[in-house]
Structures are given as C-alpha cells and as structure tokens.
Amino acid sequence: MKDIARHAGVSQSAVSFALNGRPGVSDDTREKVRRVAEQLGWRPSTAARALSGEGAATVGFVLARPADTLGVDSFFLQLVSGIQEVLAERHLGLLFQVVEDVADECAVYRRWWAEHRVDGLLVADPRTDDPRPDLLDELGLPAVVIGGAPDERHPGLSTVWADDAGAMAAVVDELHGLGHRRIVHIAGLTGLAHTQRRIRTLRAEAERRGLTEVRSVTTDYSDEAGAAVTRRVLTAAPAPTALIYDNDVMAVAGVAAAAELGFSVPGDVSVVAWEDSALCRMVRPRLSALSRDSVQFGRTAATELTALLDGGPARTVRVPVPRLLGRESTGVARAE
C-alpha cells in the first residue's frame, strides 16, 4: 500500500478507501489508485496476509491438460495422493487448477504471485519449448518441476524426474526379444518433453537394431484417440505386431478396438501400457505394463518443495526407472 500511495501521489488512507470501495476519495482518485495497483500486480484480497508478512500456507499445482482425460488418468490421481500426504503433515493446503494451455497456466502463476495465494509451486508436464522456467525465475517462487530432465539453465528450480528413455529402451528390448519388428508407439501430447524423450529413444533403439517399421503417433491421451489410432494402424499394411501405449486408458481402449477388427491379443498383436493400474490387471488379457510408485513420486516432489520452503537449496532427484511387468498381452510375434 505504501508503494501504491507513492506511485499514485496520494496518502495510504486514500489507497485503503479506494481499494476497499469506501467513501472518502473522488472517482478520479479511486480510478488512479486502482490503475496503479493493477500495474504493480497488487490485489486487495490478500492485503492483511501480505502486510503482516505471513505466508499463504498453500502450495499451487496447475495442469494444462484436457480436463476430460484427467478423471480416468491413474497416474495423476496417485501423484496428487502422494503430494497431499506430505502437505497434510505440514498443514499446507493444495490449490489445484486445470487450464486449457500453458499460456493460461502462466497467467495463473502471475495471478497467484500477485495475490500472494501460494508459497510455492509444483510444475508438471515439462514442454520442449517451455516458457514456465523463465517465468518462475522472474517471479522468484519456490518450485519443483515434476518429470523434467535436469536443467542447468534454471538452478533455482528443483527437479524430480524419471528416466523415460531407459524405460522405453527396456520395452523395445523385450519386444525385440520376442521377435517383434513392426512396432507402433501410440504416444501422448506431442509438445511434452517426456513424450519427445520416448519418441527419440524408440527411434534410436530401432536404428540400433536395423528396424525400419517402427514409429510413433501422438494423441491427446484419451480413450477415443487411443482406439482411433489403433484402428488406423492395424488396418494399414503391413500391420504392426506390437503396440506401446503411453497410458493405461489408451491401452485398454486399443485392446477393445483390436478385438472389434478381429485381431487377437497377443496372438496377432502384443500390447504394452506405460502406466500400470487396476485397469491393466482387470482387462482380459491382462496388460503388460510399466510400473512405478506414482504415490511415492508425488511424495518426493512435495518433500522437495517443502525443503525449498524451509530455505534449502534446489536439487535434482531421480526416481527409480519404471520396470516392465510382463503379463498376458505380450507374446512371441506371429509368423509372417
């Protein structure tokens, strides 16, 4: 309020009257004060907390994902469960919001920073061309990036990451050992850094083995997209003998789509899901899947953020590589 008063050339009491809608100042003064407050990024809704020097006792988490895909995504449900466990121990709240895209996510960060709504941020889904690290450096908010590779350009940000490249290499090695030479990776959103790491690894592993009929197709993670891409690749000639899906929902939808076309799993086509879940164990045949402790992933991310809030240094923490659980959906490639 002192800053607003100084920039507007009025008293602090005039600022208080103007921002709280009380009489005692002219309309011109009220408009001037509000304009200066907006320029300075100040919001009256948290004035008492900001002036007293108290923290918000809240951590922010924004997801720029299609909202209709999150309700069935087991990874994020378990991730948030792990985050909440740690925050509850510290009596910290979690402010969660779903937005359309990264631009909206950045706008939320700016608003939360201006309103002193959060003490720190959990940042998911690193992008290949990501504006958020620069913004977080600018705002000075403690933050932990979930799923990103180490980034020396932003030493103030902590990172908790999994080795997607190692996991993809393990899947390709398993399928290749079963005789599969035509493999399609039904991937997630194209702009996500982990999607690109998986695609690059698949391509590198294929080149290393001399496989020419291996490719990736990106989707929005939904069951509809998983089924549609499955139908498209299985009806093209020559059809793949193995499919790798970037989540469990698409894998289950893909198995159903394959059955509709008359393909048996794994007799005609083998299937691997990236995230193990109850869905993978309930469907028949049970799905081979990459397994990791997603709840612990969330706990680790929240623990690193609380360490930052306590004044600790930024760190890079690697969680265990997801391991492949072989089940009935993978088998020896069919004879040509």
Short mmCIF file of C-alpha atoms in Angstrom, two decimals:
data_model
loop_
_atom_site.label_atom_id
_atom_site.label_comp_id
_atom_site.label_asym_id
_atom_site.label_seq_id
_atom_site.Cartn_x
_atom_site.Cartn_y
_atom_site.Cartn_z
CA MET A 1 0.00 0.00 0.00
CA LYS A 2 2.94 2.32 0.63
CA ASP A 3 4.20 1.61 -2.88
CA ILE A 4 0.78 2.32 -4.41
CA ALA A 5 0.44 5.54 -2.44
CA ARG A 6 3.89 6.70 -3.54
CA HIS A 7 3.30 5.89 -7.22
CA ALA A 8 -0.19 7.43 -7.22
CA GLY A 9 0.84 10.52 -5.23
CA VAL A 10 -1.85 10.04 -2.57
CA SER A 11 -2.00 9.07 1.09
CA GLN A 12 -2.13 5.48 2.34
CA SER A 13 -5.60 6.11 3.75
CA ALA A 14 -6.75 7.17 0.28
CA VAL A 15 -5.37 3.92 -1.10
CA SER A 16 -7.29 1.96 1.52
CA PHE A 17 -10.52 3.82 0.77
CA ALA A 18 -10.11 3.38 -2.98
CA LEU A 19 -9.27 -0.32 -2.97
CA ASN A 20 -11.91 -1.29 -0.44
CA GLY A 21 -14.72 0.69 -2.09
CA ARG A 22 -15.20 3.06 0.83
CA PRO A 23 -16.27 6.71 0.51
CA GLY A 24 -13.76 9.49 1.17
CA VAL A 25 -12.00 9.79 -2.21
CA SER A 26 -13.07 11.15 -5.56
CA ASP A 27 -13.86 8.93 -8.52
CA ASP A 28 -10.73 10.18 -10.31
CA THR A 29 -8.53 9.26 -7.33
CA ARG A 30 -10.21 5.88 -6.96
CA GLU A 31 -9.59 5.09 -10.64
CA LYS A 32 -5.97 6.27 -10.44
CA VAL A 33 -5.27 4.13 -7.38
CA ARG A 34 -6.81 1.05 -8.96
CA ARG A 35 -4.82 1.58 -12.15
CA VAL A 36 -1.53 1.87 -10.22
CA ALA A 37 -2.41 -1.19 -8.12
CA GLU A 38 -3.01 -3.19 -11.30
CA GLN A 39 0.31 -2.06 -12.76
CA LEU A 40 2.13 -3.11 -9.60
CA GLY A 41 0.43 -6.52 -9.57
CA TRP A 42 -1.21 -5.91 -6.18
CA ARG A 43 -4.58 -7.35 -5.12
CA PRO A 44 -6.52 -6.19 -2.05
CA SER A 45 -8.00 -9.64 -1.36
CA THR A 46 -4.87 -10.74 0.48
CA ALA A 47 -3.77 -7.39 1.87
CA ALA A 48 -3.86 -8.41 5.51
CA ARG A 49 -1.75 -11.51 4.96
CA ALA A 50 0.73 -9.70 2.72
CA LEU A 51 1.15 -6.74 5.10
CA SER A 52 1.62 -8.99 8.12
CA GLY A 53 4.39 -10.92 6.36
CA GLU A 54 2.59 -14.27 6.74
CA GLY A 55 2.82 -16.98 4.11
CA ALA A 56 -0.19 -18.36 2.36
CA ALA A 57 0.33 -21.86 3.86
CA THR A 58 -0.69 -23.15 0.43
CA VAL A 59 1.07 -24.83 -2.49
CA GLY A 60 -0.14 -24.38 -6.06
CA PHE A 61 -0.49 -27.04 -8.76
CA VAL A 62 -1.79 -26.20 -12.25
CA LEU A 63 -2.35 -28.76 -15.02
CA ALA A 64 -2.66 -27.71 -18.65
CA ARG A 65 -4.35 -30.87 -19.86
CA PRO A 66 -7.72 -31.70 -21.43
CA ALA A 67 -9.99 -31.88 -18.38
CA ASP A 68 -11.91 -34.89 -19.67
CA THR A 69 -8.73 -37.01 -19.71
CA LEU A 70 -7.73 -36.39 -16.11
CA GLY A 71 -10.58 -38.15 -14.34
CA VAL A 72 -9.51 -41.53 -15.69
CA ASP A 73 -5.74 -40.96 -15.56
CA SER A 74 -4.45 -43.15 -12.75
CA PHE A 75 -1.00 -41.53 -12.73
CA PHE A 76 -2.21 -38.07 -11.75
CA LEU A 77 -4.67 -39.39 -9.19
CA GLN A 78 -1.88 -41.28 -7.44
CA LEU A 79 0.58 -38.41 -7.86
CA VAL A 80 -1.78 -35.97 -6.14
CA SER A 81 -2.41 -38.50 -3.36
CA GLY A 82 1.30 -38.63 -2.62
CA ILE A 83 1.60 -34.85 -2.75
CA GLN A 84 -1.32 -34.42 -0.37
CA GLU A 85 0.16 -36.85 2.17
CA VAL A 86 3.28 -34.72 2.61
CA LEU A 87 1.45 -31.40 2.56
CA ALA A 88 -1.04 -32.59 5.19
CA GLU A 89 1.83 -33.46 7.53
CA ARG A 90 3.00 -29.85 7.23
CA HIS A 91 -0.53 -28.40 7.48
CA LEU A 92 -0.17 -26.96 3.98
CA GLY A 93 -3.10 -26.64 1.60
CA LEU A 94 -3.08 -27.60 -2.09
CA LEU A 95 -4.55 -25.13 -4.57
CA PHE A 96 -5.28 -27.12 -7.74
CA GLN A 97 -6.47 -25.79 -11.09
CA VAL A 98 -6.93 -27.25 -14.58
CA VAL A 99 -6.43 -24.89 -17.54
CA GLU A 100 -6.55 -25.10 -21.33
CA ASP A 101 -2.91 -24.44 -22.20
CA VAL A 102 0.48 -23.28 -20.93
CA ALA A 103 -0.33 -19.60 -21.61
CA ASP A 104 -3.29 -19.89 -19.23
CA GLU A 105 -1.06 -21.71 -16.74
CA CYS A 106 1.44 -18.83 -16.80
CA ALA A 107 -1.39 -16.36 -16.26
CA VAL A 108 -2.49 -18.33 -13.19
CA TYR A 109 1.06 -18.23 -11.81
CA ARG A 110 1.21 -14.46 -12.25
CA ARG A 111 -2.16 -14.00 -10.57
CA TRP A 112 -1.31 -16.26 -7.64
CA TRP A 113 2.02 -14.48 -7.19
CA ALA A 114 0.35 -11.04 -7.29
CA GLU A 115 -2.33 -12.09 -4.82
CA HIS A 116 0.13 -13.93 -2.51
CA ARG A 117 -2.06 -17.01 -2.87
CA VAL A 118 0.71 -19.63 -2.76
CA ASP A 119 4.11 -20.06 -1.16
CA GLY A 120 5.43 -22.39 -3.86
CA LEU A 121 4.51 -24.35 -6.96
CA LEU A 122 4.53 -27.90 -8.28
CA VAL A 123 5.01 -27.81 -12.05
CA ALA A 124 4.07 -30.81 -14.20
CA ASP A 125 4.40 -31.78 -17.85
CA PRO A 126 7.63 -30.00 -18.90
CA ARG A 127 7.44 -28.86 -22.51
CA THR A 128 10.03 -28.99 -25.28
CA ASP A 129 9.79 -25.19 -25.62
CA ASP A 130 8.68 -24.24 -22.13
CA PRO A 131 8.13 -20.62 -21.01
CA ARG A 132 7.46 -21.55 -17.38
CA PRO A 133 11.02 -21.88 -16.00
CA ASP A 134 11.89 -18.32 -17.09
CA LEU A 135 8.65 -17.05 -15.56
CA LEU A 136 9.31 -18.86 -12.29
CA ASP A 137 12.81 -17.35 -12.17
CA GLU A 138 11.23 -13.94 -12.70
CA LEU A 139 8.59 -14.38 -10.00
CA GLY A 140 11.01 -15.92 -7.53
CA LEU A 141 8.52 -18.52 -6.37
CA PRO A 142 9.98 -21.78 -4.99
CA ALA A 143 9.08 -24.52 -7.45
CA VAL A 144 9.62 -28.20 -8.19
CA VAL A 145 9.37 -29.46 -11.77
CA ILE A 146 7.85 -32.94 -11.92
CA GLY A 147 9.07 -35.17 -14.72
CA GLY A 148 11.61 -32.86 -16.29
CA ALA A 149 15.19 -33.73 -17.10
CA PRO A 150 17.89 -31.79 -15.18
CA ASP A 151 18.19 -28.21 -16.47
CA GLU A 152 21.34 -26.26 -15.64
CA ARG A 153 19.82 -23.07 -17.07
CA HIS A 154 17.49 -22.76 -14.08
CA PRO A 155 19.50 -23.71 -10.99
CA GLY A 156 16.86 -22.26 -8.65
CA LEU A 157 14.28 -24.89 -9.61
CA SER A 158 14.23 -28.35 -8.10
CA THR A 159 13.52 -31.27 -10.42
CA VAL A 160 12.11 -34.73 -9.73
CA TRP A 161 12.46 -36.91 -12.80
CA ALA A 162 12.12 -40.45 -14.11
CA ASP A 163 14.22 -42.00 -16.85
CA ASP A 164 11.67 -42.30 -19.67
CA ALA A 165 14.44 -43.12 -22.12
CA GLY A 166 15.62 -46.07 -20.04
CA ALA A 167 12.06 -47.34 -19.67
CA MET A 168 11.37 -47.15 -23.42
CA ALA A 169 14.65 -48.92 -24.17
CA ALA A 170 13.62 -51.76 -21.83
CA VAL A 171 10.25 -52.14 -23.61
CA VAL A 172 11.84 -52.20 -27.06
CA ASP A 173 14.42 -54.73 -25.86
CA GLU A 174 11.66 -57.02 -24.56
CA LEU A 175 9.56 -56.79 -27.71
CA HIS A 176 12.55 -57.26 -29.97
CA GLY A 177 13.50 -60.35 -28.00
CA LEU A 178 10.02 -61.72 -28.70
CA GLY A 179 10.59 -61.30 -32.42
CA HIS A 180 8.65 -58.08 -33.00
CA ARG A 181 9.97 -55.97 -35.88
CA ARG A 182 6.94 -53.77 -36.60
CA ILE A 183 6.18 -51.66 -33.54
CA VAL A 184 3.93 -48.60 -33.19
CA HIS A 185 4.17 -46.30 -30.18
CA ILE A 186 0.81 -44.62 -29.53
CA ALA A 187 2.12 -41.60 -27.68
CA GLY A 188 0.70 -38.72 -25.67
CA LEU A 189 0.71 -34.98 -26.34
CA THR A 190 3.37 -34.00 -28.83
CA GLY A 191 4.67 -30.92 -27.00
CA LEU A 192 5.51 -32.71 -23.75
CA ALA A 193 9.20 -33.25 -23.07
CA HIS A 194 8.71 -36.82 -21.85
CA THR A 195 6.73 -37.68 -24.98
CA GLN A 196 9.63 -36.49 -27.11
CA ARG A 197 12.16 -38.41 -24.99
CA ARG A 198 10.18 -41.61 -25.53
CA ILE A 199 9.86 -40.97 -29.26
CA ARG A 200 13.57 -40.24 -29.64
CA THR A 201 14.52 -43.33 -27.67
CA LEU A 202 12.21 -45.56 -29.71
CA ARG A 203 13.74 -44.21 -32.91
CA ALA A 204 17.30 -44.67 -31.62
CA GLU A 205 16.63 -48.21 -30.43
CA ALA A 206 15.05 -49.08 -33.78
CA GLU A 207 18.01 -47.66 -35.71
CA ARG A 208 20.44 -49.55 -33.50
CA ARG A 209 18.69 -52.81 -34.35
CA GLY A 210 18.10 -52.02 -38.02
CA LEU A 211 14.31 -51.89 -37.64
CA THR A 212 12.65 -49.79 -40.34
CA GLU A 213 8.97 -50.31 -39.47
CA VAL A 214 8.90 -48.66 -36.06
CA ARG A 215 7.17 -45.32 -35.46
CA SER A 216 5.28 -43.11 -33.02
CA VAL A 217 1.84 -41.49 -33.37
CA THR A 218 0.87 -38.70 -30.95
CA THR A 219 -2.58 -38.35 -29.34
CA ASP A 220 -4.34 -36.43 -26.56
CA TYR A 221 -4.15 -39.40 -24.11
CA SER A 222 -7.90 -40.08 -24.37
CA ASP A 223 -9.51 -43.48 -24.84
CA GLU A 224 -11.18 -42.20 -28.03
CA ALA A 225 -7.84 -41.22 -29.54
CA GLY A 226 -6.24 -44.49 -28.44
CA ALA A 227 -8.97 -46.52 -30.12
CA ALA A 228 -8.97 -44.41 -33.29
CA VAL A 229 -5.21 -44.65 -33.79
CA THR A 230 -5.31 -48.39 -33.07
CA ARG A 231 -7.89 -48.93 -35.80
CA ARG A 232 -5.86 -46.83 -38.23
CA VAL A 233 -2.53 -48.59 -37.74
CA LEU A 234 -3.99 -52.11 -37.63
CA THR A 235 -5.88 -51.64 -40.90
CA ALA A 236 -2.79 -50.30 -42.68
CA ALA A 237 -0.48 -52.74 -44.48
CA PRO A 238 1.66 -54.15 -43.11
CA ALA A 239 0.03 -54.06 -39.66
CA PRO A 240 2.26 -53.76 -36.59
CA THR A 241 2.81 -56.80 -34.42
CA ALA A 242 3.28 -54.76 -31.21
CA LEU A 243 1.72 -51.58 -29.80
CA ILE A 244 3.10 -49.43 -26.98
CA TYR A 245 0.58 -47.04 -25.39
CA ASP A 246 1.58 -44.00 -23.33
CA ASN A 247 -1.09 -44.65 -20.70
CA ASP A 248 -3.35 -47.41 -19.43
CA VAL A 249 -6.60 -45.86 -20.67
CA MET A 250 -5.48 -45.80 -24.30
CA ALA A 251 -4.13 -49.35 -23.99
CA VAL A 252 -7.45 -50.74 -22.75
CA ALA A 253 -9.32 -48.87 -25.48
CA GLY A 254 -6.81 -50.17 -28.01
CA VAL A 255 -7.35 -53.80 -26.98
CA ALA A 256 -11.09 -53.35 -27.46
CA ALA A 257 -10.57 -51.72 -30.86
CA ALA A 258 -8.25 -54.54 -31.94
CA ALA A 259 -10.84 -57.14 -30.94
CA GLU A 260 -13.51 -55.35 -32.97
CA LEU A 261 -11.25 -55.67 -36.02
CA GLY A 262 -10.71 -59.37 -35.40
CA PHE A 263 -7.17 -59.11 -34.02
CA SER A 264 -6.31 -61.26 -31.02
CA VAL A 265 -4.02 -60.07 -28.21
CA PRO A 266 -1.29 -61.27 -28.07
CA GLY A 267 -1.76 -63.78 -30.94
CA ASP A 268 -1.85 -61.10 -33.65
CA VAL A 269 -0.58 -58.06 -31.80
CA SER A 270 1.16 -57.58 -28.46
CA VAL A 271 0.25 -54.64 -26.20
CA VAL A 272 2.24 -52.74 -23.57
CA ALA A 273 0.82 -49.92 -21.41
CA TRP A 274 3.10 -47.24 -20.00
CA GLU A 275 1.35 -46.89 -16.61
CA ASP A 276 0.33 -49.97 -14.66
CA SER A 277 -3.03 -49.68 -12.92
CA ALA A 278 -6.09 -51.63 -11.84
CA LEU A 279 -7.36 -51.28 -15.43
CA CYS A 280 -4.34 -53.19 -16.71
CA ARG A 281 -4.99 -56.01 -14.25
CA MET A 282 -8.76 -56.17 -14.76
CA VAL A 283 -8.94 -56.32 -18.57
CA ARG A 284 -8.54 -59.67 -20.33
CA PRO A 285 -5.92 -60.45 -21.35
CA ARG A 286 -4.17 -58.67 -18.51
CA LEU A 287 -1.88 -55.99 -19.88
CA SER A 288 1.89 -55.95 -19.70
CA ALA A 289 2.76 -52.55 -18.28
CA LEU A 290 5.48 -50.29 -16.98
CA SER A 291 5.12 -49.96 -13.24
CA ARG A 292 6.32 -47.26 -10.87
CA ASP A 293 5.28 -45.99 -7.47
CA SER A 294 3.34 -42.90 -8.56
CA VAL A 295 2.26 -42.10 -5.00
CA GLN A 296 5.91 -42.05 -3.93
CA PHE A 297 6.67 -39.87 -6.94
CA GLY A 298 4.20 -37.33 -5.54
CA ARG A 299 5.62 -37.63 -2.04
CA THR A 300 9.11 -36.97 -3.36
CA ALA A 301 8.02 -33.89 -5.29
CA ALA A 302 6.16 -32.44 -2.30
CA THR A 303 9.08 -33.20 0.04
CA GLU A 304 11.46 -31.33 -2.27
CA LEU A 305 9.11 -28.35 -2.35
CA THR A 306 8.77 -28.18 1.43
CA ALA A 307 12.57 -28.31 1.64
CA LEU A 308 12.71 -25.25 -0.63
CA LEU A 309 10.11 -23.50 1.53
CA ASP A 310 12.34 -24.20 4.54
CA GLY A 311 15.20 -22.40 2.82
CA GLY A 312 17.01 -25.43 1.43
CA PRO A 313 18.86 -25.47 -1.91
CA ALA A 314 17.34 -26.57 -5.20
CA ARG A 315 18.09 -30.20 -6.04
CA THR A 316 17.66 -32.72 -8.83
CA VAL A 317 16.21 -36.03 -7.64
CA ARG A 318 15.87 -39.09 -9.84
CA VAL A 319 13.19 -41.65 -9.03
CA PRO A 320 13.59 -45.34 -9.98
CA VAL A 321 13.20 -46.29 -13.65
CA PRO A 322 9.72 -47.75 -14.32
CA ARG A 323 10.00 -51.54 -14.61
CA LEU A 324 8.22 -53.67 -17.15
CA LEU A 325 5.74 -56.20 -15.76
CA GLY A 326 5.14 -58.91 -18.33
CA ARG A 327 1.58 -60.24 -18.44
CA GLU A 328 -0.67 -61.99 -20.95
CA SER A 329 -0.87 -59.16 -23.52
CA THR A 330 2.65 -59.72 -24.85
CA GLY A 331 3.90 -62.77 -26.66
CA VAL A 332 6.05 -64.03 -29.50
CA ALA A 333 5.49 -62.20 -32.76
CA ARG A 334 3.22 -64.04 -35.19
CA ALA A 335 4.86 -65.85 -38.09
CA GLU A 336 4.75 -63.99 -41.41
#
